Coordinates of C-alpha atoms in Angstrom, one line a residue:
X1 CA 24.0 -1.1 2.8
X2 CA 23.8 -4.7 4.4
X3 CA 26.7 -5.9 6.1
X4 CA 25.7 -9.4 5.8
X5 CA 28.0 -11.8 4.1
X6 CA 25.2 -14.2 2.4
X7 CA 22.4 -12.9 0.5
X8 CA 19.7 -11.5 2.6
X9 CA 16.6 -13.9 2.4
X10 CA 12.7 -11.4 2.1
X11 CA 9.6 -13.3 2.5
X12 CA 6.5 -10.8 0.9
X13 CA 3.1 -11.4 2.1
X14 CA 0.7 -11.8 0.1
X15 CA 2.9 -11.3 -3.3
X16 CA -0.1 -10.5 -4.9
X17 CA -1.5 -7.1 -4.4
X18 CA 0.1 -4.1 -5.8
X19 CA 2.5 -3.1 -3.2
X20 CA 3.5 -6.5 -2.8
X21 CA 4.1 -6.6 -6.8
X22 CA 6.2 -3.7 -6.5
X23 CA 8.5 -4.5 -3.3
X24 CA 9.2 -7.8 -4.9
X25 CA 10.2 -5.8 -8.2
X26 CA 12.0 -3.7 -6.1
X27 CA 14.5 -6.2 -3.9
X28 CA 14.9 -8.1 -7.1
X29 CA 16.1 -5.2 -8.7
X30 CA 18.8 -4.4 -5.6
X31 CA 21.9 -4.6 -5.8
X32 CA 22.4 -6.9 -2.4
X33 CA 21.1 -9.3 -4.9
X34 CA 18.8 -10.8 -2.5
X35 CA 16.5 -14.0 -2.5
X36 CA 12.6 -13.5 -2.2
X37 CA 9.7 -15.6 -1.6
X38 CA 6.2 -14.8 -2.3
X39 CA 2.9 -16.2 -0.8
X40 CA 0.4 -16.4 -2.8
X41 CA -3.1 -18.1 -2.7
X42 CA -2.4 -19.6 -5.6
X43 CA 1.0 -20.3 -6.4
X44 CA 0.7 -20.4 -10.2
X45 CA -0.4 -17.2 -10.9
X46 CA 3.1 -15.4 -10.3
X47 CA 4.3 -13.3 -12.5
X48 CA 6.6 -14.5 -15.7
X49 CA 8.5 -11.4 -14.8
X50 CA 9.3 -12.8 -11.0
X51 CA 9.4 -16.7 -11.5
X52 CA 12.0 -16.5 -14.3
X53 CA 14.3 -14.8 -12.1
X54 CA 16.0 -17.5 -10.0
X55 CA 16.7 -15.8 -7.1
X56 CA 12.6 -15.7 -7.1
X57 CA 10.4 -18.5 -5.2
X58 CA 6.5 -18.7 -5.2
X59 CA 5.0 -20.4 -2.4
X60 CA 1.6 -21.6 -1.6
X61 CA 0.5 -19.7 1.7
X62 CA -3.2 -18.7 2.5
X63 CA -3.1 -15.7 5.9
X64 CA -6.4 -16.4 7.0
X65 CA -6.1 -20.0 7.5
X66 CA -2.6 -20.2 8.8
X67 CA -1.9 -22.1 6.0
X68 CA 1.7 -22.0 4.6
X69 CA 2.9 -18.8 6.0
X70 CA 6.4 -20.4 5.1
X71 CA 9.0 -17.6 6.4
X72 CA 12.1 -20.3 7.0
X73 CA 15.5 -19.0 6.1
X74 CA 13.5 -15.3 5.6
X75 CA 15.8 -12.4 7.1
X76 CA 13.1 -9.8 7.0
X77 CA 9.0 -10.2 6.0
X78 CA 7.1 -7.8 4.4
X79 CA 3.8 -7.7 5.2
X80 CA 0.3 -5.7 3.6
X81 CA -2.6 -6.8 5.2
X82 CA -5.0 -7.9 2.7
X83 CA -8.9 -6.5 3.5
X84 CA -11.5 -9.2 4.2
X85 CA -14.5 -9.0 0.7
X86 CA -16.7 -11.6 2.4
X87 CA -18.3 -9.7 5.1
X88 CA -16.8 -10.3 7.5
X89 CA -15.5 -7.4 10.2
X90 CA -12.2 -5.7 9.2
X91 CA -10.9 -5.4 12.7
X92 CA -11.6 -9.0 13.4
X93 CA -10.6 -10.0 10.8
X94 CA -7.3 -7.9 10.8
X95 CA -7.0 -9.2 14.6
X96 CA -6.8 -13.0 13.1
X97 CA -4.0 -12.4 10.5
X98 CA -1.7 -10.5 12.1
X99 CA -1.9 -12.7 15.0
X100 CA -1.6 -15.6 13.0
X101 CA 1.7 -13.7 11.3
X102 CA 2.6 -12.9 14.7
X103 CA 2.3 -16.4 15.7
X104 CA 4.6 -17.7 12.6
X105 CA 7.2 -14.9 13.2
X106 CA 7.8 -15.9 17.4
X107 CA 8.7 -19.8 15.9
X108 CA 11.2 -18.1 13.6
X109 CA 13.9 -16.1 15.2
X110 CA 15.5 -15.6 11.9
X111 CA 13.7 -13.1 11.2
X112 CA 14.8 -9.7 12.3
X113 CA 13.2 -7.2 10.8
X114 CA 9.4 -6.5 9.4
X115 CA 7.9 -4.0 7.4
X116 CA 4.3 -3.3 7.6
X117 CA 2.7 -1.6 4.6
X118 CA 0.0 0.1 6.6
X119 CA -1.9 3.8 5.8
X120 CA -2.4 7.2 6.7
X121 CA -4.5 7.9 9.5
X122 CA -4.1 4.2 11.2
X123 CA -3.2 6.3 13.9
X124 CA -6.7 6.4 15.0
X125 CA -9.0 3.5 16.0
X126 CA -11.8 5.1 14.5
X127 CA -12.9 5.9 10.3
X128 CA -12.9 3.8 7.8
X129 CA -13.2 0.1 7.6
X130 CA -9.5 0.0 5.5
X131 CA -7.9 2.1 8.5
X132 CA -9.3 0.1 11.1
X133 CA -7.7 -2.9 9.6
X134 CA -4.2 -1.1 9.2
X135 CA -4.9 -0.1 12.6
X136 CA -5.7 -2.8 14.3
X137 CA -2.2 -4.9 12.2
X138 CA -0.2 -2.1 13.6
X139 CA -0.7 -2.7 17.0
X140 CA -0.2 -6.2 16.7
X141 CA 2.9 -7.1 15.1
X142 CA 4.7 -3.2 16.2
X143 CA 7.1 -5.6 18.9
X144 CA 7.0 -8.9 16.8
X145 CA 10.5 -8.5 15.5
X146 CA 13.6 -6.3 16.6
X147 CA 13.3 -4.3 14.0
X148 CA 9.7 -3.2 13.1
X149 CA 9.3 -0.6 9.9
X150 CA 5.9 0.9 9.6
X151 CA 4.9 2.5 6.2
X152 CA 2.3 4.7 5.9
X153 CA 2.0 5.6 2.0
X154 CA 0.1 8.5 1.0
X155 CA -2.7 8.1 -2.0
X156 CA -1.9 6.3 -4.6
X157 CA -1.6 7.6 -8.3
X158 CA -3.2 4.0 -9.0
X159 CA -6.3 4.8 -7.8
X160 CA -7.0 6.5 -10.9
X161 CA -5.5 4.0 -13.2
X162 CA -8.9 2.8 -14.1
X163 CA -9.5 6.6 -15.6
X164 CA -6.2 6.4 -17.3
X165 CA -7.2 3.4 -19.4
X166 CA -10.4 4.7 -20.1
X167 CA -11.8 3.8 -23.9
X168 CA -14.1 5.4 -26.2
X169 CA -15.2 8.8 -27.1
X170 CA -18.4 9.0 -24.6
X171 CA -18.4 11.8 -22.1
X172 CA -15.6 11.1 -19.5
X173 CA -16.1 12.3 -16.0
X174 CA -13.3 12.1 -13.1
X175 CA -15.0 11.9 -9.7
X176 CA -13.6 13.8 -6.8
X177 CA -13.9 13.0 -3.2
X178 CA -11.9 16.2 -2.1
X179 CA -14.1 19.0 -1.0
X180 CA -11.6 21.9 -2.5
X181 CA -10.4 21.0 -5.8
X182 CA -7.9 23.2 -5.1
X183 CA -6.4 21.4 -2.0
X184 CA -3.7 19.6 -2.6
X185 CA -3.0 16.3 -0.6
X186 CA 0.0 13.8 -0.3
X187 CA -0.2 11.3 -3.0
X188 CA 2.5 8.8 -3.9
X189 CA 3.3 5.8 -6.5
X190 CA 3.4 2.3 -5.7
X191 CA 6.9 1.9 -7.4
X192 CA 7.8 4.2 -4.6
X193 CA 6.4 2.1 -2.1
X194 CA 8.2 -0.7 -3.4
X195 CA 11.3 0.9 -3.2
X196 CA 11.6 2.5 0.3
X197 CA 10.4 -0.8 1.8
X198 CA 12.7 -3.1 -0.6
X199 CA 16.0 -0.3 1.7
X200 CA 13.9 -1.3 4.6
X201 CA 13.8 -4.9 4.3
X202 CA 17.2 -5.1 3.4
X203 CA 18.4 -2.6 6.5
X204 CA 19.9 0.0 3.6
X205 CA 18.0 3.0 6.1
X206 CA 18.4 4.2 9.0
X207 CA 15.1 3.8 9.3
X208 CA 15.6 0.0 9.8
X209 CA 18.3 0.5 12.2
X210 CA 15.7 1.5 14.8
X211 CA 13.5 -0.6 16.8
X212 CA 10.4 0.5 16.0
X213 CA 9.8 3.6 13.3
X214 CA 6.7 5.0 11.5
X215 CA 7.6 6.5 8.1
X216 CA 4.4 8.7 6.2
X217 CA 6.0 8.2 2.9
X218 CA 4.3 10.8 0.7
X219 CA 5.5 11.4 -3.7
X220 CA 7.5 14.4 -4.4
X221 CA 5.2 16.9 -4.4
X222 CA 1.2 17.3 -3.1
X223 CA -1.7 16.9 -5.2
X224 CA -5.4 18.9 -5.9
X225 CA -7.8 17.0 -7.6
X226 CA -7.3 19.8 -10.7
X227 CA -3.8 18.0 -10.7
X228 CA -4.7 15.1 -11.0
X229 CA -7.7 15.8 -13.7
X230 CA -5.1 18.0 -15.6
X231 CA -2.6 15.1 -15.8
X232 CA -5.2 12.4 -16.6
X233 CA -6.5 14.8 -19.9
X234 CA -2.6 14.9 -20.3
X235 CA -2.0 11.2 -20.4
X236 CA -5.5 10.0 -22.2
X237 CA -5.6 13.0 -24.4
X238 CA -9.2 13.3 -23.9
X239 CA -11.1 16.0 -22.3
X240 CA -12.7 14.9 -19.0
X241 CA -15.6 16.7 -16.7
X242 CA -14.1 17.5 -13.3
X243 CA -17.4 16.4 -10.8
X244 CA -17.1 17.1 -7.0
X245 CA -19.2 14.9 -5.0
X246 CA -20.4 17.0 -2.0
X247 CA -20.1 15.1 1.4
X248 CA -23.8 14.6 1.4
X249 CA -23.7 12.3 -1.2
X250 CA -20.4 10.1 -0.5
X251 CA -22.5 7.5 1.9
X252 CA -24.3 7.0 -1.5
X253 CA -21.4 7.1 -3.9
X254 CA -19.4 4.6 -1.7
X255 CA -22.5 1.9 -1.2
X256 CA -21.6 1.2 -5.0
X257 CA -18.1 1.0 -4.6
X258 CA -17.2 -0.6 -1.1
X259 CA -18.9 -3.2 0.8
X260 CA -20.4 -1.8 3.6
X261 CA -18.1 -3.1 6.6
X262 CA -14.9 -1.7 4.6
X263 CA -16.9 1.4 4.9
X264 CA -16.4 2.5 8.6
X265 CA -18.1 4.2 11.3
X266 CA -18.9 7.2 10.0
X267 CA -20.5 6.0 6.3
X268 CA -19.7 10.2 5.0
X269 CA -15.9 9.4 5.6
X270 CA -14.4 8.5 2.0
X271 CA -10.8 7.0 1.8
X272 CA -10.1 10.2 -0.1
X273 CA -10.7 12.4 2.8
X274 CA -8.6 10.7 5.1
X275 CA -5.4 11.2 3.4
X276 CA -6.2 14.8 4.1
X277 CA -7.3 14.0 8.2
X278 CA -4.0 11.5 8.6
X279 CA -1.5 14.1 6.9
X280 CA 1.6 14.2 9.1
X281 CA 4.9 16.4 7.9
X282 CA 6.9 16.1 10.7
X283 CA 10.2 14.4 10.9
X284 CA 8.9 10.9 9.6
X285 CA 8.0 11.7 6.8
X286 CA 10.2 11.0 3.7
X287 CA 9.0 11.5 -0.4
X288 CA 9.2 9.3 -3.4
X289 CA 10.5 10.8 -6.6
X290 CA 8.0 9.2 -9.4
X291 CA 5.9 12.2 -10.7
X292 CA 2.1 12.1 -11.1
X293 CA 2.2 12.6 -14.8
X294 CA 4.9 10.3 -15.1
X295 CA 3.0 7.7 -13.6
X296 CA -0.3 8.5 -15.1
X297 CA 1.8 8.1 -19.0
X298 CA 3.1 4.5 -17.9
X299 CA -0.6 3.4 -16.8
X300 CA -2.0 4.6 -20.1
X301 CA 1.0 3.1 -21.9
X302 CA 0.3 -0.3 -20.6

């Protein structure tokens, strides 16, 4: 618990993705009580849910120009590096926001502590164009602040939120990236990820008690891709074709999916596989408690 007599103040950067969505949720939901601000590109297009809440504020910040990154007052800053769509390289352009978050965080020595949503595997300066980015972010802002929190979630459930919602009665086929359908990896749920870096930000772990830490935050239990097509037929009701694409063909299945700079140095590493290179069960690593069904039912239900 925080010791601090006032409110702690959390600046999230940008508010808009999905794990900014659900720390914001989260610190709102503490029981500190404490005041957020979220950056967004465009202001306006908070959520209802946040901007009725009054200890919410949306501000008008854009990372890549150094535009707005307003963290006065803030106490803590949480921080997802967003990935670049327009071409350009993720490392440079990972390079130019952190510094330029970097560069707003030295003028502010309010701030005291940062969490980092980063990934697994960000460990290594080589793979895919996402973990280069994390990488890269990681390096940069690991001293910005006294207390630096590092979270490396595992795959998320809401990658296969688009197969949850799935319509119609055609032939419905999951797509795995996993070579064993059998092997299970670390998966996890965003409203986990909210959570643990909501305790973070407001110092409630001992994990922000430390100068620097690296937590692999996986769910409560590994996943095979037969999980996660058994809980998918479970949630949609609909029988769905299990299809293992072999590693000869991921270059090709990710040229439709991901532009090609996000896709790395070696174009046969997929995102899925690396959750299975960057698994790490050592001390850091701490689990979430949201199920994979349990997630899977909410997705369909919305």
């Amino acid at each position: 618990m925080s010791t601090n007599t006032t409110p702690t103040h959390v600046t999230v950067l940008p508010a808009s993705t999905q794990s900014g969505e659900a720390t914001i949720r989260a610190l709102l939901n503490a029981e500190q009580q404490p005041t957020v601000r979220g950056i967004y590109r465009d202001a306006s297009k908070a959520p209802k849910e946040f901007t009725s809440n009054p200890r919410f504020d949306a501000a008008k910040g854009d990372i890549d120009l150094w535009s707005g990154l307003d963290f006065r007052g803030s106490d803590a800053v949480f921080y997802n590096p967003p990935p670049p769509f327009d071409g350009r390289d993720p490392a440079v352009f990972a390079a130019q926001t952190a510094n330029n978050v970097l560069a707003t965080l030295k003028r502010l020595p309010s701030v005291k502590r940062l969490v980092i949503s980063s990934a697994m595997g960000s460990q290594h300066e080589r793979g895919t164009g996402m973990l280069r980015l994390n990488h890269v972010t990681d390096l940069v802002l690991k001293k910005a602040v006294p207390e630096v929190v590092i979270v490396k979630p595992a795959y998320y459930y809401q990658t296969w939120a688009a197969a949850a919602k799935a319509k119609g009665t055609e032939k419905l086929c999951f797509e795995s990236l996993l070579e064993d359908p059998d092997y299970k990896i670390p998966m996890v749920s965003v409203e986990d990820l909210g959570k643990r870096c909501a305790e973070y930000l407001l110092g409630s772990s001992e994990a922000s008690k430390q100068r620097l830490r690296t937590v692999d935050l996986h769910g409560p239990r590994d996943y095979s891709a037969i999980d996660v097509h058994n809980a998918i037929e479970k949630a949609t009701g609909k029988k769905w074709e299990l299809v293992n694409i072999p590693k000869e063909r991921l270059a090709e299945h990710f040229a439709k999916e991901v532009p090609e700079l996000l896709r790395g140095d070696d174009k046969g590493h997929a995102p899925g596989r690396s959750a299975r290179s960057g698994v790490q069960r050592g001390e850091n690593m701490v689990r979430g408690t949201v199920e994979l069904e349990d997630a899977l039912q909410r997705m369909v239900s919305e």
